[in-house]
Coordinates of C-alpha atoms in Angstrom, one line a residue:
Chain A
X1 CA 32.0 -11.7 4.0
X2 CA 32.5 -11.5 7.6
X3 CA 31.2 -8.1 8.5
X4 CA 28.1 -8.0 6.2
X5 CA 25.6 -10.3 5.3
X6 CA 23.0 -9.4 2.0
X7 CA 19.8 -10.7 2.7
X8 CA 18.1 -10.2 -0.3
X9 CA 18.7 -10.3 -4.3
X10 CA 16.4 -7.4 -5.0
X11 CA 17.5 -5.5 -8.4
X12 CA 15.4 -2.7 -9.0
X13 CA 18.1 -1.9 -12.0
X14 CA 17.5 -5.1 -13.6
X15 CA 14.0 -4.6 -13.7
X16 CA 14.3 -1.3 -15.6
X17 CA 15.2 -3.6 -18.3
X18 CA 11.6 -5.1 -18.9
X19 CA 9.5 -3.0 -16.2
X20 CA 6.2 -1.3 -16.9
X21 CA 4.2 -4.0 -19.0
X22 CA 1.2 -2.8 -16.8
X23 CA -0.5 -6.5 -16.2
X24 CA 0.6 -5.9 -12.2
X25 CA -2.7 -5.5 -9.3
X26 CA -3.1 -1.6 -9.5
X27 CA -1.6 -0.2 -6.7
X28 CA -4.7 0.8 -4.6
X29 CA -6.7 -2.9 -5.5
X30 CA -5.1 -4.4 -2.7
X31 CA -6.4 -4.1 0.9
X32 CA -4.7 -0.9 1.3
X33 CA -7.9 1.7 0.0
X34 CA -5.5 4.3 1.7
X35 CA -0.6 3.0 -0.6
X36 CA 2.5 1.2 -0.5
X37 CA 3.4 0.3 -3.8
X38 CA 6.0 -2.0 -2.5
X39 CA 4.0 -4.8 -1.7
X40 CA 3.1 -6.3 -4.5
X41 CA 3.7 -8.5 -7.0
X42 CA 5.5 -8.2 -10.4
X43 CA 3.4 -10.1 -13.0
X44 CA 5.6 -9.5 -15.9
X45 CA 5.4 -12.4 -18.3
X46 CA 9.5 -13.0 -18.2
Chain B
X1 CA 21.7 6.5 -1.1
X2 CA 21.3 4.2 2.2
X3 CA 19.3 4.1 5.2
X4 CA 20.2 2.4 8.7
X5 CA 18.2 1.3 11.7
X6 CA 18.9 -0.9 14.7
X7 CA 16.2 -3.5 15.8
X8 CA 17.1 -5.4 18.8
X9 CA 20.7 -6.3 18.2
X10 CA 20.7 -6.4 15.0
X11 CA 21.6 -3.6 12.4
X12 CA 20.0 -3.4 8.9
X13 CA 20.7 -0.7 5.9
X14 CA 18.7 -0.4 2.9
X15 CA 20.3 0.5 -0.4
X16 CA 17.5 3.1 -2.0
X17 CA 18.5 2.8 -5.3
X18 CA 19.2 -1.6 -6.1
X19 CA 16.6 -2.1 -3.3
X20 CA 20.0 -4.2 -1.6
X21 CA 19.3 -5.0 1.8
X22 CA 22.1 -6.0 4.4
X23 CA 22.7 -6.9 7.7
X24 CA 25.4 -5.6 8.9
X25 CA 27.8 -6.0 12.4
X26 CA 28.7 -3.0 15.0
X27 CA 31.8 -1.8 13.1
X28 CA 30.7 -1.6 9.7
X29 CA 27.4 0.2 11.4
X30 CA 29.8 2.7 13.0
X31 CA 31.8 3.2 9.8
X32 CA 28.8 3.7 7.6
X33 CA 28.4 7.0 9.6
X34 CA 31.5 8.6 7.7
X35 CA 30.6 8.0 4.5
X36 CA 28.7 9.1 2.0
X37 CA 29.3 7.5 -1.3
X38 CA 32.2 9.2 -2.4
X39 CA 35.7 7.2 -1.6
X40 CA 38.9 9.0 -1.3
X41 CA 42.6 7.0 -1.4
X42 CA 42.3 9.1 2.7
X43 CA 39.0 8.0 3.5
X44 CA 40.1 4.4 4.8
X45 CA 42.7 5.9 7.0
X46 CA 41.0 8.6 8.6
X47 CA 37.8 5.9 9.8
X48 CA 40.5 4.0 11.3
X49 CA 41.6 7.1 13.5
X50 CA 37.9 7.9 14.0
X51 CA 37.3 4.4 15.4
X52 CA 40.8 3.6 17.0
X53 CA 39.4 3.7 20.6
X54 CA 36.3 1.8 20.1
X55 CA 37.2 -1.2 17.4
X56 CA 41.0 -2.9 16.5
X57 CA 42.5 -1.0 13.2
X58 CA 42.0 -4.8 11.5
X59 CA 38.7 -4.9 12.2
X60 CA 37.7 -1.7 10.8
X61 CA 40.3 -2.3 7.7
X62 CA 38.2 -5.8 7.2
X63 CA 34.8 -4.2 7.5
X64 CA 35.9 -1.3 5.4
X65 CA 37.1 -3.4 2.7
X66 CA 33.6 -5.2 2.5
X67 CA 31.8 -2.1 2.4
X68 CA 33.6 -1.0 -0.6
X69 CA 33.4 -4.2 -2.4
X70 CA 29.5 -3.9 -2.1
X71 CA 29.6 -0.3 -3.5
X72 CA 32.0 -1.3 -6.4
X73 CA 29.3 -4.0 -6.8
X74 CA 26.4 -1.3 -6.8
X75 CA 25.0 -2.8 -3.9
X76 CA 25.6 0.2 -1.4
X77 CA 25.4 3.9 -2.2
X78 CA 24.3 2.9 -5.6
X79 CA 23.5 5.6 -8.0
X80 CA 19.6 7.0 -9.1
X81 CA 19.9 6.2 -13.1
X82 CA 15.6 5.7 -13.3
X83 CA 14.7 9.3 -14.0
X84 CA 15.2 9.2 -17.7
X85 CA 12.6 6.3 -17.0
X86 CA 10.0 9.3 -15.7
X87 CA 9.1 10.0 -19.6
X88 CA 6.1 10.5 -21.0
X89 CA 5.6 7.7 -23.4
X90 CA 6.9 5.3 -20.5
X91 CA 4.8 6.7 -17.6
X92 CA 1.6 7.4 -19.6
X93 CA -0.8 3.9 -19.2
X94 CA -4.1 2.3 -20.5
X95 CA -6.7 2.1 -17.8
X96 CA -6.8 -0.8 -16.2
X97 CA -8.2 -0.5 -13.2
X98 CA -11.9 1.0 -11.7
X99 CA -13.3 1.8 -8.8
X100 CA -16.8 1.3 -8.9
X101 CA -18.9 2.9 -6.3
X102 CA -21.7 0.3 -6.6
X103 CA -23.3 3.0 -4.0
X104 CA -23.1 5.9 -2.6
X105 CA -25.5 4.7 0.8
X106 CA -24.1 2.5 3.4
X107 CA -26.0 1.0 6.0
X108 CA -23.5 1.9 9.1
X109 CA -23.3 5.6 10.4
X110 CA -19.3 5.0 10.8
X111 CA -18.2 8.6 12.3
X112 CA -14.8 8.4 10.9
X113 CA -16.0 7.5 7.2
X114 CA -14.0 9.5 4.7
X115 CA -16.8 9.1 2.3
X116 CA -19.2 10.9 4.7
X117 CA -21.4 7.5 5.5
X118 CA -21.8 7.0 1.8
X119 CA -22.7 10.4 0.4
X120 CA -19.0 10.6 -0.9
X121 CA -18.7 14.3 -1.7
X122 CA -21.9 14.6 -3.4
X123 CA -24.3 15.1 -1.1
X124 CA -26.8 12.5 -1.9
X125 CA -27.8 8.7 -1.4
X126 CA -28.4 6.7 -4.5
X127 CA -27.0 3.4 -6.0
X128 CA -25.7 2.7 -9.1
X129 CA -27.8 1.5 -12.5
X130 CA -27.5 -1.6 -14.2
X131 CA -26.9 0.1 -17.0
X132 CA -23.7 2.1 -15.8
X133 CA -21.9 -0.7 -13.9
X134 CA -22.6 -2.5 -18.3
X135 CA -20.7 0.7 -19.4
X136 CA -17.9 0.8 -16.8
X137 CA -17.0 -2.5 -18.1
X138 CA -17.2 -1.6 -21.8
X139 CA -14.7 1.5 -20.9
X140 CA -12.4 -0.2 -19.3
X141 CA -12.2 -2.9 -21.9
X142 CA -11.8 0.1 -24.5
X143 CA -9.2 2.1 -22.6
X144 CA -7.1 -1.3 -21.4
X145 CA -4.8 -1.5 -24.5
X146 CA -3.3 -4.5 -25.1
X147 CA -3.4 -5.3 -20.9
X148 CA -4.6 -8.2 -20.2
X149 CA -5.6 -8.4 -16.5
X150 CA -8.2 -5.8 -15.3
X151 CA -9.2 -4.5 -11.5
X152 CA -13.0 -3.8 -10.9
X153 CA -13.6 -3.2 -7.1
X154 CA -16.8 -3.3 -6.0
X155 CA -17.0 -0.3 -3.4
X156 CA -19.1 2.2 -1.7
X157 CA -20.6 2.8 0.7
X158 CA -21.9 -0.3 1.2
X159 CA -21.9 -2.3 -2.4
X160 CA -23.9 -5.4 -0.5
X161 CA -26.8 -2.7 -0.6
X162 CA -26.8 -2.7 -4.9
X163 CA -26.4 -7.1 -4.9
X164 CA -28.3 -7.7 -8.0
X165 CA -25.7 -4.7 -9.6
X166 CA -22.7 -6.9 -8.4
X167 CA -23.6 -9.9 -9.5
X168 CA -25.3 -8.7 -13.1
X169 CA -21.7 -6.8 -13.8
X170 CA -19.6 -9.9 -12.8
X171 CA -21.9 -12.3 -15.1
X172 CA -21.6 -9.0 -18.0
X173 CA -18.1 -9.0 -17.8
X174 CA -17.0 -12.6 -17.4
X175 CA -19.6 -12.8 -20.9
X176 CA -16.9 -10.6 -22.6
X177 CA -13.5 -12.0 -21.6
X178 CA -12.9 -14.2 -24.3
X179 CA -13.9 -12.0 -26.5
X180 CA -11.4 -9.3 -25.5
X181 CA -8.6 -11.5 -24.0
X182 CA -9.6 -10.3 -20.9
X183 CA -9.1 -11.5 -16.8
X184 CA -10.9 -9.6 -14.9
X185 CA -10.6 -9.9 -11.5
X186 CA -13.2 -8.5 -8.9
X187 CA -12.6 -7.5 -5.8
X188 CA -15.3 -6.0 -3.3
X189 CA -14.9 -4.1 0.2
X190 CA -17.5 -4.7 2.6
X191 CA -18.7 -3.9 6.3
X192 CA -20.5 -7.7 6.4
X193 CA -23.7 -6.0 7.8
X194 CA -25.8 -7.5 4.4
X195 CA -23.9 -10.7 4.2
X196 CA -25.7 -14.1 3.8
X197 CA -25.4 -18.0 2.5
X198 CA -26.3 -16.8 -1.2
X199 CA -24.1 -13.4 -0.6
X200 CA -20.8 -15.4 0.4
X201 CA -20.7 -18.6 -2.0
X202 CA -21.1 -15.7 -4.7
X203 CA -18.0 -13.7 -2.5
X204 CA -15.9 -17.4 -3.2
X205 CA -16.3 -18.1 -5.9
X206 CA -16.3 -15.2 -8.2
X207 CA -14.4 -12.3 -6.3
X208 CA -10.9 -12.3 -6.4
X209 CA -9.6 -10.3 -3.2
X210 CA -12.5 -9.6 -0.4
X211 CA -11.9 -6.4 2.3
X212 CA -13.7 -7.4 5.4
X213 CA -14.3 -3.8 7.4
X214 CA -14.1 -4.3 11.0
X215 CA -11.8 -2.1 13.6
X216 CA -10.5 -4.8 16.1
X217 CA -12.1 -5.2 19.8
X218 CA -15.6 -4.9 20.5
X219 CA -15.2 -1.8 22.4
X220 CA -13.2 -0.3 19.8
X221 CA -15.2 -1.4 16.9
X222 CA -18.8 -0.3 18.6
X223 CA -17.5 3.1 19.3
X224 CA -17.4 4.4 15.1
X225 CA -18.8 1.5 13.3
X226 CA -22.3 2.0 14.4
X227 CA -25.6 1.6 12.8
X228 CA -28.3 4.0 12.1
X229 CA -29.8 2.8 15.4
X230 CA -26.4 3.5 17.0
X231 CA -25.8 0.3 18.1
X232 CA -22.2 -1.7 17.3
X233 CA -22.0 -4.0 14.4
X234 CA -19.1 -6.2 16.3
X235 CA -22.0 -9.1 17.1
X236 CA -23.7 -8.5 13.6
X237 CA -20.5 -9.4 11.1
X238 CA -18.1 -11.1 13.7
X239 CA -19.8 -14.6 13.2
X240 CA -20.4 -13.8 9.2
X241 CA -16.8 -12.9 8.4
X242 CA -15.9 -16.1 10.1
X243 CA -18.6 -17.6 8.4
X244 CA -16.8 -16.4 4.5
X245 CA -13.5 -17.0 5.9
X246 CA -13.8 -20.6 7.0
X247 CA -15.3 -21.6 3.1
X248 CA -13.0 -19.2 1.5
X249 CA -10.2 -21.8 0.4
X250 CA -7.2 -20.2 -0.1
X251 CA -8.6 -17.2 -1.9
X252 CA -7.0 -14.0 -0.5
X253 CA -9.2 -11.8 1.6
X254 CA -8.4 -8.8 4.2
X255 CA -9.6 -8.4 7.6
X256 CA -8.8 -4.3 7.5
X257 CA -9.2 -1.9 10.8
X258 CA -9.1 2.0 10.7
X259 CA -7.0 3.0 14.2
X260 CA -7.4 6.7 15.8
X261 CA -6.2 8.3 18.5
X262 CA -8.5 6.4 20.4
X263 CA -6.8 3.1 20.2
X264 CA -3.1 4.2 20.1
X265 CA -2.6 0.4 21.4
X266 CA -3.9 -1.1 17.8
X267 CA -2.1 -3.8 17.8
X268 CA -4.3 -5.5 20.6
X269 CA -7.1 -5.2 18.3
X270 CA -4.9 -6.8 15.2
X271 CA -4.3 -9.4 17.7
X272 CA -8.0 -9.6 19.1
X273 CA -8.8 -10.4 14.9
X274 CA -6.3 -12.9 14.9
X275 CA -7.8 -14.9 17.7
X276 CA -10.8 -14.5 16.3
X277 CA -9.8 -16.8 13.1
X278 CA -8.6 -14.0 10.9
X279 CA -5.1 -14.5 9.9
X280 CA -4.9 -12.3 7.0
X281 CA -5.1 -8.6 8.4
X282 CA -4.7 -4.5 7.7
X283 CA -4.8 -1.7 9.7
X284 CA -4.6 1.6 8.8
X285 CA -4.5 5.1 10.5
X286 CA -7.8 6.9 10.0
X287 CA -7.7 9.9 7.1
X288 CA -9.6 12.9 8.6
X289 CA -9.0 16.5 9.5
X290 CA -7.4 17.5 12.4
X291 CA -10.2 19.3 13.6
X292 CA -12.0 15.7 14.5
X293 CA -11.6 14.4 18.0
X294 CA -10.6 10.9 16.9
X295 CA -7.5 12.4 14.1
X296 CA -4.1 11.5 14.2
X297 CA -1.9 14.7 14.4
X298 CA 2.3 15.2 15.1
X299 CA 1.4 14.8 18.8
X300 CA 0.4 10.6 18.5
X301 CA 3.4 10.2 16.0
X302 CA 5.4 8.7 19.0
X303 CA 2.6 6.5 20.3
X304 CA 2.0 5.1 17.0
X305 CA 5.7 4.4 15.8
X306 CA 6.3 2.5 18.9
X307 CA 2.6 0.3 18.2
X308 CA 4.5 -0.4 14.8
X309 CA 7.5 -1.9 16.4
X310 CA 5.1 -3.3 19.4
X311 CA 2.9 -5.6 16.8
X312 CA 5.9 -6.6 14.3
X313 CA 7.6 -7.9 17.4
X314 CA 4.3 -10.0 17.9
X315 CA 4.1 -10.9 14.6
X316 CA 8.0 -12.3 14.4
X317 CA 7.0 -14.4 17.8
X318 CA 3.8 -16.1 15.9
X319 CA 5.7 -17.2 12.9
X320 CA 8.5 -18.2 14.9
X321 CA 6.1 -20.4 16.4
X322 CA 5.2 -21.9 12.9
X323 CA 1.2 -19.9 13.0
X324 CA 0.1 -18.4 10.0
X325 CA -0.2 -14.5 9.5
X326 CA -0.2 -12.2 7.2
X327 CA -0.1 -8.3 7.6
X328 CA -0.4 -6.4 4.9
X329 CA 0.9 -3.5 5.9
X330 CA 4.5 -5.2 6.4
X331 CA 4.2 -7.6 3.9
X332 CA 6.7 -5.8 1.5
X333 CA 8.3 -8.2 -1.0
X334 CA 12.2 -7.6 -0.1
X335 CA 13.3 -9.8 -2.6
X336 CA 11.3 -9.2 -5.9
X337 CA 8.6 -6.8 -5.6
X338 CA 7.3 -4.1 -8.3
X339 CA 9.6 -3.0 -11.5
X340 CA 10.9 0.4 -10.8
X341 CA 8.9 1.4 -13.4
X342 CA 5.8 0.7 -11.1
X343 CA 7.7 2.2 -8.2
X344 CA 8.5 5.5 -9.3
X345 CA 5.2 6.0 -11.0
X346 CA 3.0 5.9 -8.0
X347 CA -0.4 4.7 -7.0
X348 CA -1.4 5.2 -10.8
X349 CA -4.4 7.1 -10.1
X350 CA -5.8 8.7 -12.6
X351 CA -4.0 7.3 -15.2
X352 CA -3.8 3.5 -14.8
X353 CA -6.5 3.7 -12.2
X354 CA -10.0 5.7 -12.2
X355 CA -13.1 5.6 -10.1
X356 CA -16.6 5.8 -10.8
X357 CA -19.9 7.0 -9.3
X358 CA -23.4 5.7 -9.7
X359 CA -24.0 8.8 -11.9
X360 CA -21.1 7.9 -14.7
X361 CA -18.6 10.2 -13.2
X362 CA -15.5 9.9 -13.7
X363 CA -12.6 10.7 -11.1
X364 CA -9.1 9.9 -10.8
X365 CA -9.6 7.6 -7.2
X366 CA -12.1 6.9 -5.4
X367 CA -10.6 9.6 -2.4
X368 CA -10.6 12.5 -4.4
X369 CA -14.9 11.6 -5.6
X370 CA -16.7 15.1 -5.8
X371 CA -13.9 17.4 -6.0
X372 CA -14.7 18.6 -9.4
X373 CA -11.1 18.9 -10.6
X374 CA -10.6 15.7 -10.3
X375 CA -13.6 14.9 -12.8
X376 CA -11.9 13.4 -15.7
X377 CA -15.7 12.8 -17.5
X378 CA -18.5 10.7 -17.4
X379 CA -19.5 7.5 -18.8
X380 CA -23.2 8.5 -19.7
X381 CA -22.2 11.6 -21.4
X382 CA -19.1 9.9 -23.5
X383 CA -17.1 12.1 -22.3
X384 CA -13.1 12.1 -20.8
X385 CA -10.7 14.8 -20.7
X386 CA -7.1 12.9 -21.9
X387 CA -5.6 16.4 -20.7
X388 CA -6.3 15.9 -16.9
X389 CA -5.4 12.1 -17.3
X390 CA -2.2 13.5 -18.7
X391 CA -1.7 15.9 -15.5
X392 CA -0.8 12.9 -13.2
X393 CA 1.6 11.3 -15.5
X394 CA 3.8 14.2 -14.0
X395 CA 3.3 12.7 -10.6
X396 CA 6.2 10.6 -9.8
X397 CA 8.7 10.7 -7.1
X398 CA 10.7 13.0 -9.6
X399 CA 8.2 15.6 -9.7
X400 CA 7.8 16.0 -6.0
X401 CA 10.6 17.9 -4.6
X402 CA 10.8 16.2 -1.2
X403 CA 10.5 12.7 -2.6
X404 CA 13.7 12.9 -4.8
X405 CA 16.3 12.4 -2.3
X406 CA 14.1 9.9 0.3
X407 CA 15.4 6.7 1.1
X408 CA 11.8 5.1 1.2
X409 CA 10.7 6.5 -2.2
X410 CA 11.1 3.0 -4.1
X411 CA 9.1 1.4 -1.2
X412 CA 6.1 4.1 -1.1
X413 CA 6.1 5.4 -4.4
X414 CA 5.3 9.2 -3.0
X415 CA 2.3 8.3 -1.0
X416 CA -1.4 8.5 -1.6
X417 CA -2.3 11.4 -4.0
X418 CA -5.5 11.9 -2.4
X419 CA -4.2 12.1 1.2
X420 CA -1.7 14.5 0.7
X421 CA -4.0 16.9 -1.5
X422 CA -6.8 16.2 1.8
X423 CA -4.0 17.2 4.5
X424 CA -1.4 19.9 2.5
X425 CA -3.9 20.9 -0.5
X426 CA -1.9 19.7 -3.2
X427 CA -1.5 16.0 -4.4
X428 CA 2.2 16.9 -5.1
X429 CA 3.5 17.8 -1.5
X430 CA 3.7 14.5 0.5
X431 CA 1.7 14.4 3.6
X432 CA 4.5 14.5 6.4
X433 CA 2.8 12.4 8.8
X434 CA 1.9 9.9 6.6
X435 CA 5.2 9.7 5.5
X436 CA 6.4 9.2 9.2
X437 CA 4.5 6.1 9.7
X438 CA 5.1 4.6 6.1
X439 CA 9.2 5.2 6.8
X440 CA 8.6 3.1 10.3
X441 CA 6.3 0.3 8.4
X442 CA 8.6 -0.3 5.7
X443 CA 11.8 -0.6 8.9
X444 CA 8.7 -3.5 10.6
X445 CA 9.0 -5.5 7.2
X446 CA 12.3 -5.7 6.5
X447 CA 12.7 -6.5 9.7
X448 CA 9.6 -9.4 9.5
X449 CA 11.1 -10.8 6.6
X450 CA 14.5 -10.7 7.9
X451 CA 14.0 -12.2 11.5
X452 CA 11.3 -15.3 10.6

């Protein structure tokens, strides 16, 4: 493409396939005590 | 759904709803402004016309054509097909994480602490027992399921002030793993005030992610984070962070400063921590009423969006340079990241995530301790009310009206609970502010990730 570049391969539809196993950091476990859900990891045993 | 913003010369739009994010060139930026997601056999003609006098017609054709090729490949105006996700059976979680509040004292007089210098909402100073920090970890064992890994934070007040409690409930749990098939992994927030030889090898070796409280520059921090002298606590923990930090390893840890309105220029004091030897850093805006001298309010939104862009500029020139840093507060994972499962759920409190006091209490965060409806039950009693738990399943970006059709909703998940029930009395309405400066953060990281 020579207008638009895709800088990512995010694919939050994919991940509704297997999401929600629940062995992720909770969300507010992190350094944020007050959340952006976004920045953490997926630790889904694919 | 999309959003676009221009930093520098460069123009970026997010796709809500695959999480796709492009870079894109002046004409397709310009074109993306007459549509919407909906492609008529007229619509390529009539963006020509639109555009005639600024771009050639076989540019815009060209750019036009790529644009629809990436919504044909659900990478642009993608559809929203994760509500039928938002179900009960899917949303509704074991526990799996707990806040415990090892102590409701802290040793600092810190004028902005939402948990009123310790006393959290309950009026009183007292640590926790033994005995419930043993049966915190026997609940959340019994309410995990079949979840392996499991969150205890060690929090407070100040949980250095209950040490033998910490270290008893590590050695208690870590005794029961096995057992269980359980990984527990401990994290502990801190102001460094207590912290010592014995204190920090313990720190290393056996707690997972460590918050290190301080607010930035010396002048900064010694204005709120004060002793019970009054005196600043910069030349107390300044050389004992460093101290865990240099014989840390690569464990994760946090450097995390509260800004007010009396540092609208916060990223000076991010970059004050950094020189200091701290490369992994958070800073967040202070949660308080508007009443307080130091809040944020509508009238510093300006001031602070512009500090966002100000510090992920410095950040992009540092790891240009090859140094190491990492800010949590941009450090959104633009290519993997959280299931959308995760992502429209929330922050999980009170249903994948609980808090409890040195009494056995039982609330659904650690913000929302000594609000009584927020009690869920308490450990010493044997009791928990499954209905309340149940309430927040009903939380999710589908449930709150303003969230639905918000291009940042995959990113923040509909906020912090307890903020917005602290600043518009209900945990359902978002807190407008808040979500100001989240919209603005999110924009810094894609912007970090793209441009280093």
């Amino acid at each position: 493409m020579k207008h638009i570049k895709t800088i990512n391969t995010a694919d939050l539809k994919k991940s509704a396939e297997y999401g929600g196993c629940g062995e992720c950091q909770a969300s507010c476990q992190t350094a944020s005590k007050v959340n952006t859900v976004s920045n953490q990891k997926c630790e889904h045993k694919k | 759904m999309i959003h676009k913003f221009k930093w520098g010369n460069n123009n970026f739009v997010v796709d809500s709803n695959s999480g796709a994010v492009h870079m894109v060139d002046d004409i397709s930026y310009d074109i993306l402004d007459y549509l919407n997601g909906t492609f008529f056999d007229y619509t390529e003609n009539y963006i020509v016309k639109k555009l005639e006098n600024k771009y050639t017609e076989k540019d815009v054709r060209e750019a036009y054509q790529e644009i629809f090729e990436l919504y044909k490949n659900e990478k642009l105006f993608s559809k929203d097909t994760y509500e039928n996700l938002a179900t009960e059976e899917k949303l509704s979680s074991p526990i799996k994480a707990v806040c415990l509040n090892v102590a409701h004292d802290c040793n600092l007089r810190c004028s902005y602490c939402f948990a009123s210098e310790g006393k959290f909402g309950c009026g009183k100073r007292e640590l926790m027992p033994l005995e419930t920090a043993k049966k915190a970890v026997d609940f959340i064992i019994e309410k995990s399921g079949n979840i392996k890994n499991l969150e205890m934070d060690f929090f407070g007040g100040e949980p250095l002030m209950n040490w033998d409690v910490v270290t008893e409930t590590v050695k208690y749990a870590r005794s029961l793993e096995k057992k269980h098939n359980k990984n527990f992994r401990f994290t502990l927030t801190t102001n460094g005030i207590l912290l010592n030889d014995e204190k920090i090898n313990f720190i290393n070796k056996e707690i997972y992610d460590v918050v290190l409280s301080m607010d930035g520059r010396k002048n900064i921090n010694d204005k709120f984070r004060i002793t019970k002298t009054k005196t600043g606590s910069y030349d107390l923990i300044v050389p004992k962070f460093q101290k865990l930090i240099n014989s840390r390893g690569d464990k994760s840890y946090y450097v995390r400063g509260t800004y007010t309105n009396q540092n609208p220029d916060f990223s000076n004091d991010v970059m004050h921590m950094y020189d200091l030897g701290f490369k992994s850093l958070s800073m967040e805006p202070v949660l308080c009423d508007d009443k307080f001298p130091y809040a944020l309010t509508e009238k510093d939104l300006d001031k602070i969006l512009k500090e966002h862009e100000t510090l992920c500029k410095k950040l992009i020139k540092l790891k240009n340079e090859g140094k190491k840093i990492n800010f949590f507060n941009f450090n959104v994972d633009i290519n993997n990241g959280p299931c959308v499962v995760k992502r429209l759920k929330g922050c999980g409190c009170g249903n994948d995530y609980v808090a409890i006091t040195p009494n056995g209490d039982i609330y659904s965060c650690h913000q929302l301790v000594g609000e009584e409806k927020f009690k869920i039950g308490n450990l010493n009693e044997h009791t928990f009310d499954n209905k309340i738990k149940k309430k927040f399943l009903h939380t999710t970006i589908y449930h709150k009206e303003k969230c639905k059709n918000c291009w940042v909703k995959f990113y923040c998940s509909g906020g912090c609970a307890a903020k917005n029930y602290q600043h518009c009395g209900d945990i359902m309405k978002p807190f407008d502010l808040n979500c100001k400066i989240q919209k603005k953060k999110i924009e810094c990281a894609i912007a970090l990730w793209a441009l280093t």
